[in-house]
Tab-separated table of C-alpha atoms in Angstrom:
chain	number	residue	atom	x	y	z
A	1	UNK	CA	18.340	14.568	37.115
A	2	UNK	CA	16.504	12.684	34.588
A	3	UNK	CA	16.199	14.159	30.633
A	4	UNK	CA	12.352	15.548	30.409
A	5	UNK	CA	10.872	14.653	27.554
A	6	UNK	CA	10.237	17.699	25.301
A	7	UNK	CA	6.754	18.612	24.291
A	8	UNK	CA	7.272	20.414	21.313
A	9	UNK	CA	9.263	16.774	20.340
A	10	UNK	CA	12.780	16.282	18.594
A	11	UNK	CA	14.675	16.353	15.103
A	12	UNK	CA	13.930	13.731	13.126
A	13	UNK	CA	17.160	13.807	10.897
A	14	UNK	CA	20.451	14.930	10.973
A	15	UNK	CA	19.521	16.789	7.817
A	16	UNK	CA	16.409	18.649	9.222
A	17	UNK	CA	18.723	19.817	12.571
A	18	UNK	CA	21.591	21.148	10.569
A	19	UNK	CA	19.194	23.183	8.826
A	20	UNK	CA	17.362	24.638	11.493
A	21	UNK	CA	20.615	25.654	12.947
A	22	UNK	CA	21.673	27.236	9.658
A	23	UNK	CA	18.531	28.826	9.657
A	24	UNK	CA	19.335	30.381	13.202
A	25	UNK	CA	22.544	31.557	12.390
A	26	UNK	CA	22.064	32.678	8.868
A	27	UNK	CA	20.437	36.053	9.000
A	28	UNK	CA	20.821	40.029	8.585
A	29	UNK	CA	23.909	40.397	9.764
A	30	UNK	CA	25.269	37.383	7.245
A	31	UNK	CA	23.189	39.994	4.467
A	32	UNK	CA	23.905	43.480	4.797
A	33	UNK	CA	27.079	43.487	7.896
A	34	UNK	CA	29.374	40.831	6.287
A	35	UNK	CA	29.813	42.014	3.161
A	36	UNK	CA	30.737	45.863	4.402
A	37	UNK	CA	33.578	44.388	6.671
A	38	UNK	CA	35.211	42.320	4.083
A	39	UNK	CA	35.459	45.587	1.909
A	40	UNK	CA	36.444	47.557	5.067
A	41	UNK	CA	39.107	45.663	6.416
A	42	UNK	CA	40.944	44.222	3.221
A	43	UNK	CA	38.883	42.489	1.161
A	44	UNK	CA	40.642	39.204	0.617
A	45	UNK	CA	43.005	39.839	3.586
A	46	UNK	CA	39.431	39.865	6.246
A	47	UNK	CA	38.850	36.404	5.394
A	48	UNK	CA	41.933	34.484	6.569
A	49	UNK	CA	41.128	35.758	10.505
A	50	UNK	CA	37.363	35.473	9.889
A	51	UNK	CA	37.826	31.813	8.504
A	52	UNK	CA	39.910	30.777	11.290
A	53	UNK	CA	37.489	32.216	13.705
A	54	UNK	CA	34.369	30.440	12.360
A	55	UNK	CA	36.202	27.060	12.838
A	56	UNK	CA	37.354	27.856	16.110
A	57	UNK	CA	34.409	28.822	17.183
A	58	UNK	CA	32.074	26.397	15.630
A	59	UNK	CA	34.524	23.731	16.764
A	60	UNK	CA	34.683	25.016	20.852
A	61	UNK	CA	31.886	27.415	21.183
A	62	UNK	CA	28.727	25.617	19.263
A	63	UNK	CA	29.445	21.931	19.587
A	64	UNK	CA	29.565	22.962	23.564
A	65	UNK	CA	26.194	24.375	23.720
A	66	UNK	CA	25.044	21.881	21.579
A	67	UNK	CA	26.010	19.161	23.980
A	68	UNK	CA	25.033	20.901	26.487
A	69	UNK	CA	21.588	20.901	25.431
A	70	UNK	CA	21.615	17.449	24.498
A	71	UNK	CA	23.112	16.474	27.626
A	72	UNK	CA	20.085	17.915	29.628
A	73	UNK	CA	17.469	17.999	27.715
A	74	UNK	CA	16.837	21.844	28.530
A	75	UNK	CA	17.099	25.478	27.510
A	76	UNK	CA	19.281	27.538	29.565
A	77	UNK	CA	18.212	28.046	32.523
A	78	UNK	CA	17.647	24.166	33.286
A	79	UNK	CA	20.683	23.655	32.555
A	80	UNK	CA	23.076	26.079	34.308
A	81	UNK	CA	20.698	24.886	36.822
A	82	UNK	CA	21.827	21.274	36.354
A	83	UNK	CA	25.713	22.283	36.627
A	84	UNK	CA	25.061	24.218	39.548
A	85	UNK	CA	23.246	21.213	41.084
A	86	UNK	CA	25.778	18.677	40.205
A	87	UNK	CA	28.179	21.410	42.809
A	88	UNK	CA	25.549	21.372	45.344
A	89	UNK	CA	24.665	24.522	44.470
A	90	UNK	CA	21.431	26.553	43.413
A	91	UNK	CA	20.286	29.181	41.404
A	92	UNK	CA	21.539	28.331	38.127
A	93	UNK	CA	18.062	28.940	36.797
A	94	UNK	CA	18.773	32.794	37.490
A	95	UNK	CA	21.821	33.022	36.134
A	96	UNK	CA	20.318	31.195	33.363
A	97	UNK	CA	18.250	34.517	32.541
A	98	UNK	CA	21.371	36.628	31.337
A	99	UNK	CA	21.865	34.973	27.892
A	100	UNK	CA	18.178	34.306	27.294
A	101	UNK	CA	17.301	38.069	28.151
A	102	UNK	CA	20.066	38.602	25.209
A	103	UNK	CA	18.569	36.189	22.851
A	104	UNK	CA	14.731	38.053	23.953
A	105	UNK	CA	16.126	41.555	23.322
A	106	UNK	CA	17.335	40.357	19.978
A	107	UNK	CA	14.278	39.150	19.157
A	108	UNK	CA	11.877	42.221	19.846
A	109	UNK	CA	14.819	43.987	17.605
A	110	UNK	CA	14.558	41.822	14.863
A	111	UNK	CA	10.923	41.371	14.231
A	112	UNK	CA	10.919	44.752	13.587
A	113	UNK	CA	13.135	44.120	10.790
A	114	UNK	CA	11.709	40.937	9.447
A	115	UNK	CA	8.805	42.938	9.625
A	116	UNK	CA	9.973	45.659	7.331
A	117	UNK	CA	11.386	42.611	4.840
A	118	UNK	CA	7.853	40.837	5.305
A	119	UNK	CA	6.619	44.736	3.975
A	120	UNK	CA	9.596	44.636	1.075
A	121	UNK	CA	8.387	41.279	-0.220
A	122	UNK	CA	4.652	42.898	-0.693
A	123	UNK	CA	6.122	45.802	-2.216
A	124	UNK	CA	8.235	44.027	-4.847
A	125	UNK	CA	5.122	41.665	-5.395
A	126	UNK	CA	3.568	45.025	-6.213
A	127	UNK	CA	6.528	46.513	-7.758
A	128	UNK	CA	6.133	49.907	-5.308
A	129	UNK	CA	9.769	49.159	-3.716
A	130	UNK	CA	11.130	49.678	-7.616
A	131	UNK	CA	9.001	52.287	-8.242
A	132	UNK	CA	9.264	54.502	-5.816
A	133	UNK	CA	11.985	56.596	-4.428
A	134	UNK	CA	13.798	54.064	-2.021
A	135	UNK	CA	14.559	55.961	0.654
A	136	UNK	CA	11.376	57.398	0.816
A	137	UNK	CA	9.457	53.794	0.139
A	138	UNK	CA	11.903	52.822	3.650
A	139	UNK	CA	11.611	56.391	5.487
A	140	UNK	CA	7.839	55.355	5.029
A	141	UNK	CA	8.026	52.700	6.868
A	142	UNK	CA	11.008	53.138	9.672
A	143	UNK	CA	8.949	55.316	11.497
A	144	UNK	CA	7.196	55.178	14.956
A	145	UNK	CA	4.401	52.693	14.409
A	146	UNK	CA	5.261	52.412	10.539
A	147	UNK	CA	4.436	48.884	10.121
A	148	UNK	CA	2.304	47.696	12.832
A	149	UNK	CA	0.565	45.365	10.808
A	150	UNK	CA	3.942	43.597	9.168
A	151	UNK	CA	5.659	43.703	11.853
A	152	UNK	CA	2.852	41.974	13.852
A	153	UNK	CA	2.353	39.961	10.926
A	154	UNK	CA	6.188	38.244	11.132
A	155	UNK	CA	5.687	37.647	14.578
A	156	UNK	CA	2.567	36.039	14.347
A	157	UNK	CA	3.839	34.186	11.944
A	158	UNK	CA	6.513	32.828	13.707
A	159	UNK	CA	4.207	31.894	16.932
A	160	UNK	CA	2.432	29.172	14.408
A	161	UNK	CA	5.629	27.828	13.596
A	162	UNK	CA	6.583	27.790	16.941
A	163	UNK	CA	3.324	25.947	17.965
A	164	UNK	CA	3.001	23.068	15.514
A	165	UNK	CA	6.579	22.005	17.346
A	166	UNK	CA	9.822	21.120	16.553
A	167	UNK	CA	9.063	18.068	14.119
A	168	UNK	CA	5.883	19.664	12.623
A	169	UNK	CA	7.159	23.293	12.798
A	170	UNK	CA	11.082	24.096	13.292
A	171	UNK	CA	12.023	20.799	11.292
A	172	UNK	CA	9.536	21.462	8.456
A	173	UNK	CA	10.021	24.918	7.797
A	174	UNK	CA	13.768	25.139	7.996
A	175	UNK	CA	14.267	21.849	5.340
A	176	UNK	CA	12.108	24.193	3.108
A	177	UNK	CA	13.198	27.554	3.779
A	178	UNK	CA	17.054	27.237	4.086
A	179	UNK	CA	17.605	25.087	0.803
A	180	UNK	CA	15.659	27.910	-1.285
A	181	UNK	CA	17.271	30.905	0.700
A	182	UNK	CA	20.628	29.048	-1.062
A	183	UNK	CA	18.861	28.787	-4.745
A	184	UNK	CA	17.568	32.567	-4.706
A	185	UNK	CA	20.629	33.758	-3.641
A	186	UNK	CA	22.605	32.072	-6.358
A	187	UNK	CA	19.804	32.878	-9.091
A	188	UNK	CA	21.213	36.880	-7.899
A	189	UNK	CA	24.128	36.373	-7.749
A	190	UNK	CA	24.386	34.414	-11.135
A	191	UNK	CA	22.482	37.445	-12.654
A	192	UNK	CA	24.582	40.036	-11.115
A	193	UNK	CA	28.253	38.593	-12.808
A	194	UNK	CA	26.532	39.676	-16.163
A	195	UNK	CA	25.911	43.040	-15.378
A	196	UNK	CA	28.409	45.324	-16.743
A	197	UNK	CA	30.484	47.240	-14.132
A	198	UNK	CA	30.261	44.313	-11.775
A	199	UNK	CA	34.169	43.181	-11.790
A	200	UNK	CA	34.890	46.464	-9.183
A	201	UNK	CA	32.439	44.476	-6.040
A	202	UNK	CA	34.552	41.233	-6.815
A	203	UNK	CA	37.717	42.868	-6.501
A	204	UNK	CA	36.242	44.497	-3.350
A	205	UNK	CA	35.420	41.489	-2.023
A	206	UNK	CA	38.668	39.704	-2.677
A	207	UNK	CA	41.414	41.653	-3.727
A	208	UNK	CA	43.529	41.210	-0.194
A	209	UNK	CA	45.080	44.506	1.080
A	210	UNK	CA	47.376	42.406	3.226
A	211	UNK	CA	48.285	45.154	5.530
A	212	UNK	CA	45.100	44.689	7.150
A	213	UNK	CA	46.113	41.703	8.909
A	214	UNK	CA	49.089	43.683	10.733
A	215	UNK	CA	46.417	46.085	12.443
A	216	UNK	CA	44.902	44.810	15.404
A	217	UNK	CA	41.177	45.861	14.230
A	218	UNK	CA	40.894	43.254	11.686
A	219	UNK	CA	41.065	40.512	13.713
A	220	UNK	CA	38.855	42.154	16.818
A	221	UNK	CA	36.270	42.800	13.969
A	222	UNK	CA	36.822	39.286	12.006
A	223	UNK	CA	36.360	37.548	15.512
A	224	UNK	CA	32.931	39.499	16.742
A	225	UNK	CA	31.463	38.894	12.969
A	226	UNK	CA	32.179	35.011	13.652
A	227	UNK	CA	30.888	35.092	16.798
A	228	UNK	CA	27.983	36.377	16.209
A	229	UNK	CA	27.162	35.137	12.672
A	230	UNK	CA	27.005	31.622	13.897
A	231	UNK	CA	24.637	32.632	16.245
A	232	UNK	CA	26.466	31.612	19.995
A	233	UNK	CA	24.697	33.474	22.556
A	234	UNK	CA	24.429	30.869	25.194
A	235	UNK	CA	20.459	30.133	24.229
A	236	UNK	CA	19.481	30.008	20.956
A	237	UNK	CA	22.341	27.074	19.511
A	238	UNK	CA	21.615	25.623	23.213
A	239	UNK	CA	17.932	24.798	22.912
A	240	UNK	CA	18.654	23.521	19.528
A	241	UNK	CA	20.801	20.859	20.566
A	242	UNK	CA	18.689	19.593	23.275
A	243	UNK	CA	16.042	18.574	20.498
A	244	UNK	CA	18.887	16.644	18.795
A	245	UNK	CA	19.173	12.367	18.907
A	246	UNK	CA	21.539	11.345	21.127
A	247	UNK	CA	23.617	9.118	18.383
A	248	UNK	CA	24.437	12.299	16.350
A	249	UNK	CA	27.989	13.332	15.972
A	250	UNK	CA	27.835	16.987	17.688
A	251	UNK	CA	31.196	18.098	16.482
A	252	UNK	CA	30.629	17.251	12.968
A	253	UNK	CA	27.194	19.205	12.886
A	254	UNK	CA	28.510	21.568	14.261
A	255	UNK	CA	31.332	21.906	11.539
A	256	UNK	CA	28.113	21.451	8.747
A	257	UNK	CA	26.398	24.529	10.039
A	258	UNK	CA	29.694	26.898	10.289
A	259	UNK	CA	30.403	25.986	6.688
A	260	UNK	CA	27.012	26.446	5.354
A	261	UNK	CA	26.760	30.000	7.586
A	262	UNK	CA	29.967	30.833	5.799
A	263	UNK	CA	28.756	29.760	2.553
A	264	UNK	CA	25.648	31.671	2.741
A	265	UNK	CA	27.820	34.954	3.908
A	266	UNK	CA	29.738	34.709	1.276
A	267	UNK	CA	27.067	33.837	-1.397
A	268	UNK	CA	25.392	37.442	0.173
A	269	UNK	CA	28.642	39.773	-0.625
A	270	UNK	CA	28.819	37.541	-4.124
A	271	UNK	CA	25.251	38.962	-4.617
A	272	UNK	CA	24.815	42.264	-3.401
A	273	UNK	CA	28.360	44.044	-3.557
A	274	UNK	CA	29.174	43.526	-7.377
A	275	UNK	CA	25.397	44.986	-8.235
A	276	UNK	CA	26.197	48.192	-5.980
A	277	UNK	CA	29.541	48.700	-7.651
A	278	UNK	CA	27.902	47.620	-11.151
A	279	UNK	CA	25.555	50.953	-10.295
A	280	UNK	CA	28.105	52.972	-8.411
A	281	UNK	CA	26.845	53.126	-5.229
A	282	UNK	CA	28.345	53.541	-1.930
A	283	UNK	CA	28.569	49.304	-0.258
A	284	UNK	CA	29.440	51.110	3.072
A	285	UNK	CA	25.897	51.955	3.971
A	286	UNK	CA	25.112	49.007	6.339
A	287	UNK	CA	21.521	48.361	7.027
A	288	UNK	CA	20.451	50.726	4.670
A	289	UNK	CA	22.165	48.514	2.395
A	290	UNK	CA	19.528	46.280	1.728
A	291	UNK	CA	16.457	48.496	2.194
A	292	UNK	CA	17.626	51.779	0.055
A	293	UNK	CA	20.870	50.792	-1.781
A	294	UNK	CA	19.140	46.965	-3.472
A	295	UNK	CA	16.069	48.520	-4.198
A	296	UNK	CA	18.101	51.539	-6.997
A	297	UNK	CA	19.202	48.197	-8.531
A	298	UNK	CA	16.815	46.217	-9.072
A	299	UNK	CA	15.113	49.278	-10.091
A	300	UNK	CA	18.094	49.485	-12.906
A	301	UNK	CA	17.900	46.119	-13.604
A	302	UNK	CA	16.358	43.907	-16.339
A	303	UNK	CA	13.513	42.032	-14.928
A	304	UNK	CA	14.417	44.216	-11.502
A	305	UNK	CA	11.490	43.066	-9.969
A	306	UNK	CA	11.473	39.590	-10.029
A	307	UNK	CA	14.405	39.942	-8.826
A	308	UNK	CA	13.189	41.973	-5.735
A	309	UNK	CA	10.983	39.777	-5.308
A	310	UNK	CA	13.463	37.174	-5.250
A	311	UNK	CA	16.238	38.605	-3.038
A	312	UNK	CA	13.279	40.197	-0.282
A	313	UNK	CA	11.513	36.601	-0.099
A	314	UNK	CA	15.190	34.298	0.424
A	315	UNK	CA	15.867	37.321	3.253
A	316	UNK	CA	12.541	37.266	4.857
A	317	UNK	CA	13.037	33.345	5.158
A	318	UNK	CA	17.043	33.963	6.499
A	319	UNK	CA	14.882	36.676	9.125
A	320	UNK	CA	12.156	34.331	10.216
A	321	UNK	CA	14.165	30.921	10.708
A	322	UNK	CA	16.692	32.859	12.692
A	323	UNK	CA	13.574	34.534	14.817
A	324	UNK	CA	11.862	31.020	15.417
A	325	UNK	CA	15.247	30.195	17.205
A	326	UNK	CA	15.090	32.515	19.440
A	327	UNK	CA	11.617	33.079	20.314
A	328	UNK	CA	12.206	29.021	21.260
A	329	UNK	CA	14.559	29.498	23.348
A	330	UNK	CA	12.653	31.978	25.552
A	331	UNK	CA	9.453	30.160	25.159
A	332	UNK	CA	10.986	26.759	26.624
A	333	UNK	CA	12.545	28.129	29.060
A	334	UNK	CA	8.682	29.817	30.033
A	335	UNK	CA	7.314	26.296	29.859
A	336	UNK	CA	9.978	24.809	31.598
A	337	UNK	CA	9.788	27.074	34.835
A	338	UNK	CA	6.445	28.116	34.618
A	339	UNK	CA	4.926	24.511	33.633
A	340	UNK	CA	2.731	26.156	30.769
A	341	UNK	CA	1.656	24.084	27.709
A	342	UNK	CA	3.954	24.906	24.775
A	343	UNK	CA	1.492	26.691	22.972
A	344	UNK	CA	0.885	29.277	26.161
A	345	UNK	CA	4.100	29.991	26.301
A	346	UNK	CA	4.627	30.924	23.070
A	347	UNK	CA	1.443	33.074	23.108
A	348	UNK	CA	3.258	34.871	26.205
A	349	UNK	CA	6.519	35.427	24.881
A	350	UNK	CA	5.231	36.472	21.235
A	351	UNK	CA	3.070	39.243	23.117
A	352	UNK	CA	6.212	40.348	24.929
A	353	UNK	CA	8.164	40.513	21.478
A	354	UNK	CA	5.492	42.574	20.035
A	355	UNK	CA	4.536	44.833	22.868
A	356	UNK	CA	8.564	45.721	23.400
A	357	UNK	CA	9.214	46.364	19.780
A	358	UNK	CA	5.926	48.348	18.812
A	359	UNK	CA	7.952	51.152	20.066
A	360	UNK	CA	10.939	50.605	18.141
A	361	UNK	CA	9.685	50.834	14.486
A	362	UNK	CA	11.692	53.912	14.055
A	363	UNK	CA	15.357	52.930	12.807
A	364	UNK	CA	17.053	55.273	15.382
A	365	UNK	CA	15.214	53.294	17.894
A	366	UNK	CA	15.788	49.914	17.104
A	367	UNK	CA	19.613	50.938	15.540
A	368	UNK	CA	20.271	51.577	19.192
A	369	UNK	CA	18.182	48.354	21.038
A	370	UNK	CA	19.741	46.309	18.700
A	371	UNK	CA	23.734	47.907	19.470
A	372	UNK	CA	23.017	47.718	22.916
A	373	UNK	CA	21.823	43.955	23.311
A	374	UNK	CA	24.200	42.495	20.780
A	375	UNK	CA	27.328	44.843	22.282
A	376	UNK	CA	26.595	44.089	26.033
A	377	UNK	CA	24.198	41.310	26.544
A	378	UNK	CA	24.277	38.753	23.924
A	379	UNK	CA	28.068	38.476	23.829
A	380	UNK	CA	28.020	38.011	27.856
A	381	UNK	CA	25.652	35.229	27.749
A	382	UNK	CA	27.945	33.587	25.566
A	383	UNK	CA	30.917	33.823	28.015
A	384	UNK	CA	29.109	33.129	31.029
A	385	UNK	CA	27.670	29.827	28.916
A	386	UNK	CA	31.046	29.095	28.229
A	387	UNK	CA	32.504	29.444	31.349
A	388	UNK	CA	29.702	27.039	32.983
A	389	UNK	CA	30.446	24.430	30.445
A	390	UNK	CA	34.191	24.112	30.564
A	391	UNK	CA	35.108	25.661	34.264
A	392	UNK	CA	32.155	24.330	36.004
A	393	UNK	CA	30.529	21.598	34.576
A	394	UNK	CA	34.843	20.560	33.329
A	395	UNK	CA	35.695	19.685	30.244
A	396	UNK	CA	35.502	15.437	31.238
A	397	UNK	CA	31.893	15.666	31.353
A	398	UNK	CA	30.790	17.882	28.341
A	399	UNK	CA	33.787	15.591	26.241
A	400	UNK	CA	32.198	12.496	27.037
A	401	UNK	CA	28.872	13.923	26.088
A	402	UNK	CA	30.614	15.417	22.649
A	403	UNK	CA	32.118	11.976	22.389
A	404	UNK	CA	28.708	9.930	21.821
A	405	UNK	CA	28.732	9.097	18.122
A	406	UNK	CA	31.719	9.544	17.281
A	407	UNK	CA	34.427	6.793	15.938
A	408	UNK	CA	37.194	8.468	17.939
A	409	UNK	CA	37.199	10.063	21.222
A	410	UNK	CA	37.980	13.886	21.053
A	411	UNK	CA	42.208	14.443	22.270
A	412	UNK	CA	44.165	16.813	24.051
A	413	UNK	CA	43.763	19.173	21.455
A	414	UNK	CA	40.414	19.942	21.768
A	415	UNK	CA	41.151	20.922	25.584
A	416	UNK	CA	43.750	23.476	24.644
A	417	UNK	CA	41.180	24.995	21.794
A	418	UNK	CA	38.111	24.959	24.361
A	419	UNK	CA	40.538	26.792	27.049
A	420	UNK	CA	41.605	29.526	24.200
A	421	UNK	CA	37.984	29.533	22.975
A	422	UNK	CA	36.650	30.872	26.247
A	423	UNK	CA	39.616	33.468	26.797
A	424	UNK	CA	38.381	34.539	23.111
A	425	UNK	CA	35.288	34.703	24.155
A	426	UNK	CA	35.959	36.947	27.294
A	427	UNK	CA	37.839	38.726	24.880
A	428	UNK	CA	34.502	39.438	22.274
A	429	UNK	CA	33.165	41.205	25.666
A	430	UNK	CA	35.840	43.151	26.396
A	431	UNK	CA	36.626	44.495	23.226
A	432	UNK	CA	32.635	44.993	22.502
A	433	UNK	CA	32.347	47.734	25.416
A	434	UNK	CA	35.439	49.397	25.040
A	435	UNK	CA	34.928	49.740	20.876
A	436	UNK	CA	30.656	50.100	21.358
A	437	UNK	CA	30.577	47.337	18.970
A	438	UNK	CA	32.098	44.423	16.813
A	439	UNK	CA	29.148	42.302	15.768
């Protein structure tokens, strides 16, 4: 049960893995979804269970998969295959296929959408998207085969990443991409304090109705937002940490990318909501948000356009780091079973993304892939992940593998988290099919 060596290679710094992981979990739903539920559930108020959630979660749920990873050197399906063998048991690679099929269906969703971002940046090159009426500049385009050539574009794109490896590729492009995602967004949100009428999105954002945290709803909402903002869907976070150096500290990265996935969340309602209010329109308006609601303002705006430009670029590089994680998970696990080279099985799995979501350029289309995978399959991946790590593999072995670099062993504590951690997650599930939806 030896560690394969990977083929794609491994981070080279502690640095260059926290951002890739940052990269994977900052993305849409940290853009145009976070903000909304702060303002819908109590401003201020949302934050205390959301907070608590993230560092739960981060603490349990991500440092576990990350170990995981590291621990075997393999995607998912090698190693639910590993715990299963350690039991004298098979088929873990099979099971392994429920949270990467997740983490795949999320992906042929969301290259459609970095492909209409990938369009967005042209068009605010251009200046079209401020010129033209913005819902029909994004009616336009959200339409069966309304962007073939974007959308193909962004995966394409993504594919080359993929194939210059994890050193060359992941590592490279996520030490450049993440750090200016951060600068953009606080150029915007910088400019958007000085616009007059801004003060009523701060007090959206923060003013805390405190009643909120009496209804049940908040926190269901505040936990599915966590759990799927930091990106824990049993693959993705997984395949990450089996490219990291075994003398890291896992829980400690893992702490570094919940804070900076927060950070950037928040730095996204700091720079969208306070423009919509400064221009009174409605923040409720979800993905729409970004592609017909931004568009009015920077249209209204002083130098609008470069500031289009701007906001669609630092989005289009949140989009594309978080689809490089998980095309990479699905295309390791490919080379893994299949033995292809690296760069075959990213050729196969980038045709599947684009074949799939060709037919899903229509927002109805994709409004509903994307509901279904992230209500249904993502979140069970997670669990069953979960539940392999702490109730099957046991919480001795993943501690002492969470224990390597670190000054102090992990305590009790940490049992008692992990244990309410998976009942959370369970609960994610649960609540998911019987709402249609918390992510």
């Amino acid at each position: 049960m030896s560690q394969h060596k990977h083929e794609g290679g491994h981070f080279t710094s502690s640095v260059g893995f926290v951002l890739a992981a940052v990269g994977s979990a900052v993305g849409m739903g940290n853009i145009w979804l976070f903000p909304y539920r702060v303002g819908q559930y109590g401003g201020g108020a949302f934050l205390i269970p959301y907070f608590l959630f993230v560092a739960l979660f981060s603490y349990a749920g991500l440092s576990a998969e990350f170990a995981l990873g590291r621990l075997t050197g393999t995607g998912t399906a090698g190693s639910f295959d590993y715990i299963l063998k350690r039991r004298g048991l098979k088929g873990g690679a099979i099971i392994g296929i429920m949270p990467l099929a997740g983490v795949l269906g999320i992906a042929i969703g969301y290259s459609v959408v970095v492909g209409w971002v990938l369009r967005y940046c042209a068009g605010a090159l251009s200046g079209a998207v401020i010129q033209t009426d913005a819902q029909q500049y994004f009616d336009a385009l959200a339409v069966d085969f309304g962007s073939i050539p974007w959308h193909l574009a962004a995966v394409v794109l993504t594919a080359l990443i993929l194939i210059l490896g994890v050193e060359g590729g992941i590592e490279k492009i996520s030490k450049f991409m993440m750090p200016t995602f951060f600068i953009l967004f606080i150029v915007i949100a910088v400019r958007v304090f000085f616009l007059p009428g801004s003060g009523g999105g701060y007090a959206y954002l923060l003013k805390p109705d405190w009643s909120y945290l009496a209804r049940p709803d908040t926190w269901i909402y505040a936990m599915g937002q966590a759990f799927f903002s930091l990106s824990i869907n049993g693959a993705g976070m997984l395949i990450y940490g089996s490219y990291m150096r075994k003398e890291e500290n896992i829980i400690k990265h893992a702490g570094y990318t919940a804070i900076l996935d927060t950070m950037a969340a928040l730095l996204a309602g700091f720079a969208i909501l306070p423009a919509v209010f400064a221009f009174d329109i409605d923040p409720s308006s979800g993905p729409s948000l970004m592609f017909v609601t931004l568009p009015q303002v920077f249209a209204q705006m002083p130098a609008g356009r470069l500031f289009a430009i701007l906001f669609f670029v630092s989005v289009f590089f949140a989009g594309i780091t978080s689809l490089v994680n998980m095309m990479e998970a699905c295309s390791e696990a490919l080379a893994n079973r299949l033995h292809l080279s690296r760069t075959w099985s990213v050729v196969v799995i980038s045709a599947v993304v684009f074949g799939v979501s060709v037919f899903l350029e229509s927002l109805p289309k994709m409004g509903v892939w994307l509901d279904t995978v992230t209500i249904y399959i993502s979140p069970f991946g997670a669990v069953l992940c979960a539940v392999f790590i702490y109730l099957i593999f046991g919480m001795k072995n993943i501690k002492a593998e969470l224990n390597i670099g670190r000054s102090r062993p992990l305590g009790r504590t940490f049992d008692v988290v992990a244990y309410f951690y998976v009942f959370l997650a369970a609960l994610v599930v649960i609540f998911g099919i019987v709402k249609g939806g918390i992510g």
